[in-house]
Coordinates of N, CA and C and ligand atoms in Angstrom, one line a residue:
M292 N 91.3 132.5 100.4 CA 92.6 131.9 99.9 C 92.2 130.6 98.9
N293 N 92.6 130.3 98.0 CA 92.4 129.1 97.1 C 92.8 127.8 98.0
S294 N 92.1 126.7 97.7 CA 92.4 125.3 98.4 C 93.9 125.1 97.8
P295 N 94.5 124.5 98.6 CA 95.9 124.0 98.1 C 95.7 123.0 97.0
R296 N 96.7 123.0 96.1 CA 96.6 121.8 95.2 C 97.4 120.5 95.7
V297 N 97.2 119.5 95.0 CA 97.9 118.3 95.5 C 99.4 118.5 95.6
A298 N 99.9 119.1 94.7 CA 101.3 119.4 94.4 C 101.7 120.2 95.8
D299 N 100.9 120.9 96.5 CA 101.4 121.6 97.7 C 101.4 120.8 98.7
L300 N 100.6 119.7 98.8 CA 100.4 118.8 99.8 C 101.4 117.7 100.0
S301 N 101.9 117.3 99.1 CA 102.7 115.9 98.9 C 103.9 116.1 98.4
P302 N 104.9 115.6 99.1 CA 106.6 115.7 98.5 C 106.5 115.0 97.0
D303 N 107.5 115.3 96.3 CA 107.5 114.8 94.9 C 108.1 113.3 95.0
A304 N 108.7 113.0 96.1 CA 109.6 111.6 95.9 C 108.8 110.7 96.9
P305 N 108.6 109.4 96.4 CA 107.9 108.4 97.3 C 108.8 108.3 98.6
F306 N 108.0 107.7 99.6 CA 108.6 107.4 100.9 C 109.8 106.2 100.7
T307 N 110.7 106.4 101.5 CA 112.0 105.5 101.4 C 112.4 105.1 102.7
D308 N 112.0 105.5 103.9 CA 112.7 105.1 105.2 C 112.0 103.8 105.7
F309 N 112.2 102.7 105.0 CA 111.4 101.6 105.3 C 112.0 100.9 106.7
D310 N 113.2 101.2 106.8 CA 113.7 100.6 108.1 C 113.1 101.3 109.4
G311 N 112.9 102.7 109.3 CA 112.3 103.4 110.4 C 110.7 102.9 110.5
L312 N 110.3 102.6 109.3 CA 108.8 102.0 109.4 C 108.7 100.8 110.0
A313 N 109.7 99.8 109.7 CA 109.7 98.4 110.2 C 109.7 98.6 111.6
D314 N 110.7 99.5 112.4 CA 110.8 99.7 113.7 C 109.5 99.9 114.3
D315 N 108.8 101.0 113.8 CA 107.5 101.4 114.3 C 106.5 100.3 114.3
L316 N 106.5 99.7 113.2 CA 105.6 98.4 113.2 C 105.8 97.3 113.9
S317 N 106.8 97.1 114.3 CA 107.4 95.9 115.2 C 106.9 96.2 116.5
E318 N 107.2 97.5 116.8 CA 106.7 98.1 118.1 C 105.4 98.0 118.5
A319 N 104.5 98.7 117.7 CA 103.2 98.8 118.0 C 102.1 97.9 117.4
G320 N 102.6 97.4 116.1 CA 101.7 96.4 115.3 C 101.0 97.2 114.1
Y321 N 101.1 98.5 114.2 CA 100.5 99.3 113.2 C 101.4 100.5 113.0
V322 N 101.3 101.2 111.8 CA 101.9 102.4 111.6 C 101.2 103.2 110.5
V323 N 101.4 104.5 110.8 CA 100.8 105.5 109.8 C 101.9 106.4 109.1
V324 N 101.9 106.3 107.8 CA 102.9 107.1 107.0 C 102.1 108.2 106.1
P325 N 102.4 109.5 106.4 CA 101.6 110.6 105.9 C 101.8 110.7 104.3
D326 N 103.1 110.3 103.9 CA 103.3 110.4 102.3 C 104.1 109.4 101.9
F327 N 103.4 108.4 101.6 CA 103.8 107.2 101.0 C 104.2 107.1 99.7
L328 N 103.4 107.7 98.8 CA 103.3 107.3 97.4 C 104.3 108.2 96.6
G329 N 104.3 109.4 97.0 CA 105.0 110.3 96.1 C 104.0 110.9 95.2
R330 N 104.4 112.2 94.8 CA 103.3 113.1 94.0 C 103.0 112.6 92.6
Q331 N 103.8 112.0 92.0 CA 103.4 111.7 90.5 C 102.4 110.4 90.5
T332 N 103.0 109.3 91.1 CA 102.0 108.2 91.4 C 100.8 108.6 91.7
G333 N 100.6 109.3 92.9 CA 99.6 109.8 93.5 C 98.3 110.5 92.5
E334 N 99.0 111.4 92.0 CA 98.3 112.3 91.2 C 97.6 111.5 90.0
T335 N 98.6 110.6 89.2 CA 98.1 110.0 88.1 C 97.0 108.8 88.5
L336 N 97.3 108.3 89.8 CA 96.2 107.2 90.3 C 94.8 108.1 90.7
V337 N 94.9 109.2 91.2 CA 93.6 109.9 91.4 C 92.8 110.2 90.1
E338 N 93.7 110.6 89.1 CA 93.0 110.8 87.8 C 92.3 109.4 87.1
E339 N 92.9 108.5 87.3 CA 92.7 107.1 86.8 C 91.4 106.4 87.4
I340 N 91.5 106.6 88.9 CA 90.2 106.0 89.5 C 89.0 107.0 89.5
T341 N 89.4 108.3 89.2 CA 88.1 109.0 89.2 C 87.3 108.6 87.6
T342 N 88.1 108.4 86.9 CA 87.5 107.8 85.5 C 86.9 106.5 85.7
L343 N 87.8 105.6 86.3 CA 87.1 104.2 86.5 C 85.8 104.2 87.3
W344 N 85.7 104.9 88.4 CA 84.6 105.0 89.2 C 83.4 105.7 88.4
N345 N 83.8 106.9 87.7 CA 82.7 107.4 87.0 C 82.1 106.4 85.7
D346 N 82.9 105.5 85.2 CA 82.6 104.6 84.4 C 81.7 103.4 84.8
G347 N 81.6 103.3 86.1 CA 80.9 102.2 86.9 C 81.6 101.1 86.8
S348 N 82.9 100.9 86.8 CA 83.6 99.9 86.7 C 84.0 99.2 88.0
Y349 N 83.4 99.5 89.3 CA 83.5 99.1 90.6 C 82.2 98.3 90.8
R350 N 82.5 97.2 91.9 CA 81.2 96.5 92.2 C 81.0 96.6 93.5
A351 N 79.8 96.5 94.1 CA 79.6 96.4 95.4 C 80.2 95.5 96.3
A352 N 81.0 95.9 97.2 CA 81.8 94.7 97.9 C 81.1 93.9 98.6
A353 N 81.5 92.7 99.0 CA 80.8 91.6 99.5 C 81.4 91.3 100.9
V354 N 80.8 90.4 101.8 CA 81.3 90.1 103.0 C 81.5 88.8 102.9
G355 N 82.2 87.9 103.7 CA 82.1 86.4 103.7 C 82.7 86.0 102.7
R356 N 83.2 84.6 102.8 CA 83.9 83.8 101.6 C 83.2 82.5 101.0
G357 N 83.4 82.4 99.8 CA 82.8 81.2 99.3 C 81.5 81.1 99.4
D358 N 80.8 80.1 99.7 CA 79.3 80.1 99.7 C 78.6 81.1 100.5
E359 N 79.4 81.7 101.5 CA 78.8 82.6 102.6 C 78.9 84.1 101.9
R360 N 79.4 84.2 100.7 CA 79.7 85.6 100.2 C 78.4 86.4 99.9
Q361 N 78.2 87.4 100.5 CA 77.0 88.1 100.2 C 77.2 89.6 100.3
I362 N 76.3 90.4 99.5 CA 76.3 92.0 99.7 C 75.5 92.3 100.9
R363 N 76.1 92.9 101.9 CA 75.6 93.4 103.2 C 75.7 94.7 103.3
A364 N 74.9 95.7 102.7 CA 75.3 97.2 102.8 C 75.0 97.6 104.1
E365 N 74.5 96.9 105.3 CA 74.4 97.4 106.5 C 75.6 97.2 107.4
I366 N 76.6 96.3 106.7 CA 77.9 96.1 107.3 C 78.9 96.8 106.6
R367 N 79.0 96.6 105.2 CA 79.8 97.5 104.3 C 79.1 98.0 103.1
S368 N 79.4 99.2 102.9 CA 78.7 99.7 101.5 C 79.7 100.5 100.6
D369 N 80.9 100.0 100.7 CA 81.9 100.3 99.8 C 81.7 99.8 98.5
H370 N 82.3 100.2 97.3 CA 82.5 99.5 96.2 C 83.8 99.3 95.8
V371 N 84.2 98.2 95.1 CA 85.7 98.0 95.0 C 85.8 97.5 93.5
R372 N 87.2 97.4 93.2 CA 87.7 97.0 91.8 C 89.1 96.3 92.1
W373 N 89.3 94.8 92.0 CA 90.4 94.4 92.0 C 91.5 94.6 91.4
L374 N 92.8 95.0 91.4 CA 93.9 95.1 90.5 C 94.4 93.8 90.1
D375 N 94.6 93.7 88.8 CA 95.1 92.6 88.3 C 96.7 92.8 88.1
P376 N 97.8 92.1 88.9 CA 98.9 92.3 88.8 C 99.6 92.0 87.6
T377 N 98.9 91.1 86.6 CA 99.5 90.9 85.3 C 99.1 91.8 84.3
A378 N 98.4 92.9 84.6 CA 97.9 93.9 83.6 C 97.6 95.3 84.3
L379 N 98.6 95.7 85.0 CA 98.7 97.0 85.8 C 98.9 98.3 84.9
T380 N 98.1 99.1 84.9 CA 98.2 100.4 84.1 C 99.3 101.1 84.7
T381 N 100.1 102.2 84.0 CA 101.4 102.8 84.7 C 101.0 103.2 86.1
P382 N 99.9 104.1 86.3 CA 99.8 104.5 87.7 C 99.7 103.3 88.6
Q383 N 99.0 102.3 88.4 CA 98.9 101.2 89.3 C 100.2 100.5 89.5
A384 N 101.0 100.3 88.4 CA 102.2 99.8 88.4 C 103.2 100.8 89.6
G385 N 103.0 101.9 89.5 CA 103.7 102.8 90.5 C 103.4 102.5 91.8
Y386 N 102.0 102.4 92.2 CA 101.7 101.8 93.4 C 102.4 100.4 93.6
W387 N 102.4 99.5 92.8 CA 102.7 98.2 93.1 C 104.2 98.1 93.3
E388 N 104.9 98.8 92.6 CA 106.4 98.8 92.9 C 106.8 99.4 94.2
Q389 N 105.9 100.4 94.5 CA 106.1 101.0 96.0 C 106.0 99.9 97.1
M390 N 104.9 99.2 96.8 CA 104.4 98.3 97.8 C 105.3 97.0 97.9
E391 N 106.0 96.8 96.7 CA 107.0 95.8 96.5 C 108.1 96.1 97.2
R392 N 108.5 97.4 97.2 CA 109.8 97.8 98.1 C 109.6 97.7 99.5
L393 N 108.3 98.0 99.9 CA 108.1 97.8 101.3 C 107.9 96.3 101.6
R394 N 107.3 95.5 100.9 CA 107.3 94.2 101.1 C 108.6 93.5 101.4
V395 N 109.7 93.8 100.4 CA 111.0 93.3 100.5 C 111.7 93.8 101.7
A396 N 111.5 95.2 102.0 CA 112.2 95.7 103.3 C 111.8 95.0 104.4
L397 N 110.3 94.8 104.6 CA 109.7 94.2 105.9 C 110.2 92.8 105.9
N398 N 110.4 92.2 104.8 CA 110.8 90.6 104.9 C 112.3 90.6 105.4
R399 N 112.9 91.7 105.1 CA 114.4 91.8 105.5 C 114.7 92.0 107.0
T400 N 113.8 92.8 107.5 CA 113.9 93.3 108.9 C 113.1 92.6 109.8
L401 N 111.7 92.3 109.4 CA 111.0 91.7 110.3 C 110.6 90.2 110.3
Y402 N 111.2 89.6 109.0 CA 110.9 88.2 108.8 C 109.4 87.9 109.0
L403 N 108.6 88.5 108.4 CA 107.1 88.4 108.3 C 106.9 87.3 107.2
G404 N 107.8 86.8 106.1 CA 107.5 85.9 105.2 C 106.3 86.6 104.2
L405 N 106.3 87.6 104.1 CA 105.3 88.2 103.1 C 105.5 88.0 101.6
F406 N 104.6 87.2 101.1 CA 104.9 86.5 99.9 C 104.4 87.2 98.7
D407 N 103.2 87.8 98.9 CA 102.7 88.5 97.8 C 101.6 89.5 98.3
L408 N 101.0 90.2 97.3 CA 100.0 91.3 97.7 C 98.8 91.0 96.7
E409 N 97.7 91.3 97.4 CA 96.3 91.4 96.7 C 96.0 92.7 97.0
A410 N 95.1 93.3 96.1 CA 94.8 94.7 96.3 C 93.6 95.0 95.4
H411 N 92.9 95.9 96.0 CA 91.7 96.5 95.2 C 91.5 97.8 95.5
L412 N 90.9 98.6 94.4 CA 90.6 100.0 94.3 C 89.2 100.1 95.4
A413 N 89.1 101.0 96.1 CA 88.0 101.2 96.8 C 87.3 102.4 96.9
C414 N 86.0 102.7 96.7 CA 85.4 103.8 96.8 C 84.0 103.7 97.9
F415 N 84.0 104.6 98.8 CA 82.9 104.8 99.6 C 82.3 106.1 99.2
P416 N 81.1 105.8 98.6 CA 80.2 107.1 98.2 C 79.8 107.9 99.4
A417 N 79.4 109.0 99.3 CA 78.8 109.7 100.4 C 78.0 109.0 101.2
G418 N 77.9 108.9 102.6 CA 77.2 108.1 103.4 C 77.5 106.3 103.7
A419 N 78.5 106.1 103.0 CA 78.9 104.7 103.0 C 79.9 104.4 104.4
H420 N 79.9 103.2 104.6 CA 80.6 102.8 106.0 C 81.2 101.3 106.0
Y421 N 81.9 101.1 106.9 CA 82.3 99.6 107.0 C 82.3 99.5 108.4
K422 N 81.5 98.5 109.0 CA 81.4 98.3 110.4 C 82.7 97.6 110.9
A423 N 83.0 97.7 112.2 CA 83.9 97.0 112.9 C 84.3 95.6 112.6
H424 N 85.6 95.4 112.1 CA 85.8 93.9 111.6 C 87.5 93.7 111.8
L425 N 87.7 92.6 111.6 CA 89.2 92.1 111.4 C 89.3 91.6 110.0
D426 N 90.4 91.9 109.4 CA 90.8 91.6 108.1 C 91.2 90.0 107.7
R427 N 91.3 89.4 108.6 CA 91.7 88.0 108.5 C 90.5 87.0 108.4
H428 N 90.4 86.3 107.3 CA 89.2 85.4 107.5 C 89.4 84.4 108.4
R429 N 88.3 84.1 109.1 CA 88.4 83.1 110.0 C 89.1 81.7 109.6
E430 N 88.7 81.2 108.4 CA 89.3 79.8 108.0 C 90.7 80.0 107.3
S431 N 91.1 81.3 107.0 CA 92.3 81.5 106.3 C 93.4 82.7 107.2
E432 N 94.7 82.1 107.4 CA 95.5 82.9 108.0 C 96.3 83.7 107.1
V433 N 96.0 83.5 105.7 CA 96.9 84.0 104.8 C 97.3 85.6 104.9
R434 N 96.3 86.3 105.3 CA 96.5 87.7 105.2 C 97.4 88.3 106.5
Q435 N 98.5 88.8 106.2 CA 99.4 89.1 107.4 C 99.2 90.5 107.9
L436 N 99.4 91.4 106.8 CA 99.4 92.8 106.9 C 98.4 93.5 106.0
S437 N 97.5 94.4 106.6 CA 96.5 95.3 105.9 C 97.4 96.6 105.5
A438 N 97.2 97.0 104.2 CA 97.9 98.2 103.9 C 96.9 99.2 103.0
I439 N 96.8 100.1 103.5 CA 95.4 101.0 102.8 C 96.3 102.6 102.6
V440 N 96.1 102.6 101.3 CA 96.6 104.0 100.6 C 95.5 104.8 100.3
Y441 N 95.5 106.2 100.9 CA 94.4 106.9 100.6 C 94.7 107.9 99.3
L442 N 93.5 108.1 98.6 CA 93.9 108.9 97.5 C 92.7 110.1 97.4
N443 N 92.7 111.0 98.4 CA 91.8 112.0 98.5 C 92.4 113.4 98.8
P444 N 92.5 114.1 97.6 CA 93.1 115.5 97.8 C 92.1 116.2 98.6
E445 N 92.7 117.1 99.3 CA 91.8 118.1 100.0 C 90.8 117.6 100.9
W446 N 91.2 116.6 101.5 CA 90.2 115.9 102.5 C 90.3 116.7 103.8
S447 N 89.1 117.1 104.6 CA 89.3 117.6 105.8 C 88.4 117.0 106.7
T448 N 88.5 117.3 108.0 CA 87.9 116.6 109.2 C 86.6 116.5 109.0
E449 N 86.0 117.5 108.5 CA 84.5 117.8 108.4 C 83.9 116.6 107.3
D450 N 84.8 116.3 106.5 CA 84.4 115.2 105.5 C 84.2 113.7 106.1
G451 N 84.4 113.8 107.4 CA 84.2 112.2 108.0 C 85.3 111.2 107.3
G452 N 84.5 109.8 107.2 CA 85.3 108.7 106.7 C 86.6 108.4 107.2
E453 N 86.7 108.7 108.5 CA 87.9 108.3 109.3 C 88.2 106.8 109.4
L454 N 89.3 106.2 109.1 CA 89.6 105.0 109.6 C 89.6 104.9 111.1
R455 N 88.8 104.1 111.7 CA 88.9 104.1 113.2 C 89.7 102.9 113.5
L456 N 90.9 103.1 114.0 CA 91.7 101.9 114.2 C 91.9 101.5 115.8
Y457 N 91.4 100.5 116.4 CA 91.2 100.1 117.6 C 92.8 99.7 118.0
T458 N 93.6 100.5 118.7 CA 95.0 100.2 118.9 C 95.3 99.2 120.1
D459 N 94.2 98.9 120.9 CA 94.8 97.8 121.8 C 94.3 96.4 121.4
R460 N 95.3 95.6 121.2 CA 94.8 94.2 120.7 C 94.1 93.6 121.5
E461 N 94.2 93.6 122.9 CA 93.6 92.9 123.9 C 92.1 93.4 124.1
S462 N 91.8 94.6 124.1 CA 90.5 95.2 124.4 C 89.8 95.4 123.0
G463 N 90.2 95.2 121.9 CA 89.4 95.4 120.7 C 88.6 96.7 120.6
T464 N 87.4 96.5 120.2 CA 86.5 97.8 120.0 C 86.0 98.3 121.2
G465 N 86.6 97.6 122.5 CA 86.2 98.3 123.7 C 87.2 99.4 124.2
G466 N 88.4 99.3 123.5 CA 89.6 100.2 123.9 C 89.9 101.3 123.3
P467 N 91.1 101.7 123.4 CA 91.4 103.1 122.7 C 91.4 102.9 121.3
F468 N 91.3 104.0 120.4 CA 91.3 104.1 119.1 C 92.0 105.2 118.7
L469 N 92.4 105.1 117.4 CA 93.1 106.1 116.7 C 92.2 106.4 115.3
D470 N 91.8 107.7 115.1 CA 91.1 108.1 113.9 C 92.1 108.7 113.0
V471 N 92.2 107.8 111.8 CA 92.9 108.4 110.7 C 92.2 108.9 109.5
I472 N 92.6 110.2 109.2 CA 92.0 111.0 108.1 C 92.4 110.4 106.9
P473 N 91.6 110.0 105.9 CA 92.0 109.4 104.7 C 92.7 110.4 103.6
G474 N 93.7 111.0 104.0 CA 94.2 112.1 103.1 C 95.0 111.4 102.0
F475 N 95.3 112.3 101.1 CA 96.2 112.0 99.9 C 97.5 111.4 100.1
G476 N 97.7 110.3 99.6 CA 99.1 109.7 99.8 C 99.5 108.9 101.0
K477 N 98.6 109.0 102.0 CA 98.8 108.5 103.2 C 98.6 106.8 103.2
L478 N 99.7 106.2 103.9 CA 99.4 104.8 104.1 C 99.2 104.5 105.6
V479 N 98.4 103.5 105.8 CA 98.2 102.8 107.1 C 98.4 101.3 106.9
L480 N 99.2 100.8 107.7 CA 99.6 99.5 107.6 C 99.4 98.9 109.3
F481 N 98.8 97.7 109.3 CA 98.4 97.0 110.7 C 98.3 95.5 110.4
L482 N 98.7 94.7 111.5 CA 98.5 93.3 111.4 C 97.1 92.9 111.2
S483 N 96.8 92.1 110.2 CA 95.5 91.8 109.7 C 94.7 91.2 110.8
G484 N 95.3 90.3 111.4 CA 94.5 89.3 112.4 C 94.3 90.1 113.8
D485 N 95.0 91.0 114.0 CA 95.0 91.6 115.3 C 94.2 93.0 115.7
F486 N 94.0 93.7 114.7 CA 93.5 95.0 115.0 C 92.2 95.3 114.2
W487 N 91.1 95.4 115.4 CA 89.8 95.7 114.7 C 89.7 97.1 114.4
H488 N 89.0 97.4 113.1 CA 89.0 98.6 112.5 C 87.5 98.9 111.9
E489 N 87.3 100.0 111.7 CA 86.0 100.4 111.0 C 86.1 101.6 110.3
V490 N 85.4 102.0 109.3 CA 85.3 103.2 108.4 C 84.2 104.0 108.7
L491 N 84.4 105.2 109.3 CA 83.1 105.9 109.8 C 82.5 106.5 108.4
P492 N 81.3 106.8 108.7 CA 80.6 107.5 107.2 C 81.3 108.6 106.8
A493 N 81.4 108.7 105.3 CA 82.3 109.7 104.8 C 81.0 110.7 104.3
R494 N 81.3 111.9 104.0 CA 80.4 112.9 103.8 C 80.4 113.3 102.3
R495 N 81.7 112.8 101.7 CA 81.9 112.7 100.1 C 82.5 111.6 99.9
E496 N 82.6 111.4 98.5 CA 83.2 110.1 97.9 C 84.6 109.8 98.4
R497 N 85.0 108.8 99.0 CA 86.2 108.5 99.5 C 86.9 107.4 98.9
H498 N 88.1 107.8 98.3 CA 88.9 106.8 97.4 C 90.1 106.2 98.2
S499 N 90.4 104.9 97.8 CA 91.7 104.3 98.4 C 92.0 102.9 97.8
I500 N 93.3 102.6 98.0 CA 93.7 101.2 97.4 C 93.8 100.5 98.8
T501 N 93.1 99.5 98.9 CA 93.4 98.4 100.0 C 94.3 97.3 99.5
G502 N 95.3 97.0 100.4 CA 96.1 95.9 100.0 C 96.2 94.8 101.1
W503 N 96.6 93.7 101.0 CA 96.8 92.9 101.9 C 98.2 92.1 101.4
F504 N 99.2 91.9 102.2 CA 100.4 91.2 102.1 C 100.2 89.8 102.6
R505 N 100.4 88.8 102.0 CA 99.8 87.4 102.3 C 101.1 86.6 102.4
R506 N 101.2 85.8 103.3 CA 102.3 84.7 103.6 C 101.7 83.5 102.8
R507 N 102.5 82.5 102.6 CA 102.4 81.3 101.9 C 101.8 80.3 103.0
V508 N 100.9 79.8 102.7 CA 100.4 78.7 103.9 C 100.3 77.3 103.2
E509 N 100.8 76.4 103.9 CA 101.1 75.1 103.5 C 99.8 74.3 103.5
Ligands
OGA91 C1 88.9 97.0 104.3 C2 89.1 98.2 105.1 C3 89.6 100.6 105.6 C4 89.7 101.9 105.0 O1 88.6 97.3 103.0 O2 88.8 96.0 104.8 O3 88.9 98.2 106.4 O4 90.1 102.9 105.8 N1 89.2 99.5 104.9 O5 89.5 102.1 103.9
MN92 MN1 89.4 96.1 107.1

């Protein structure tokens, strides 16, 4: 049998049940949505990031902030390209608008005070990984919610690259975890300061957009 096409894997319409999502998020602190983007935005993004990646327009991701920023491939070996919200391409605008709907809905129902979004394209080449970490920088509480959207058509369990999300806030990396397969159009959301997570080594190129909803800090 032929491999299924993206068209067979994902519904046409973007996800709309934001209230249901907000309920799940407030209960558990994290949520996984299998088909968040909708097919058209997803497919055009896959096309675009394939070109950008092949053109070499991503950079090795750094760890730490300010003077402590450095490339540490033993900690993380992904490559990223930041999105510029003032110069989005059409597919990127499709992503951004859907994230904006999510942001507004969450503010309406959960009062998280989410103010804006920062996001980058990410690629983990075969063999790349990201060790267990929290997304909130020690010196800054600005990141409230981490939001990762995966852009890998036809990803299977043999391809590895799962997001391992440690689901018990108290026990961290010593506790239970959920392995999320980074399949096409899927969204994972979790509270940035609370949930330890890591990316297991992928056996082939693994693409995503990682975003953080931020709150305003005085
Ligand atoms: C990150 C991260 C997880 C993933 O970029 O901080 O944890 O599944 N990414 O790509
Ligand atoms: Mn992270």
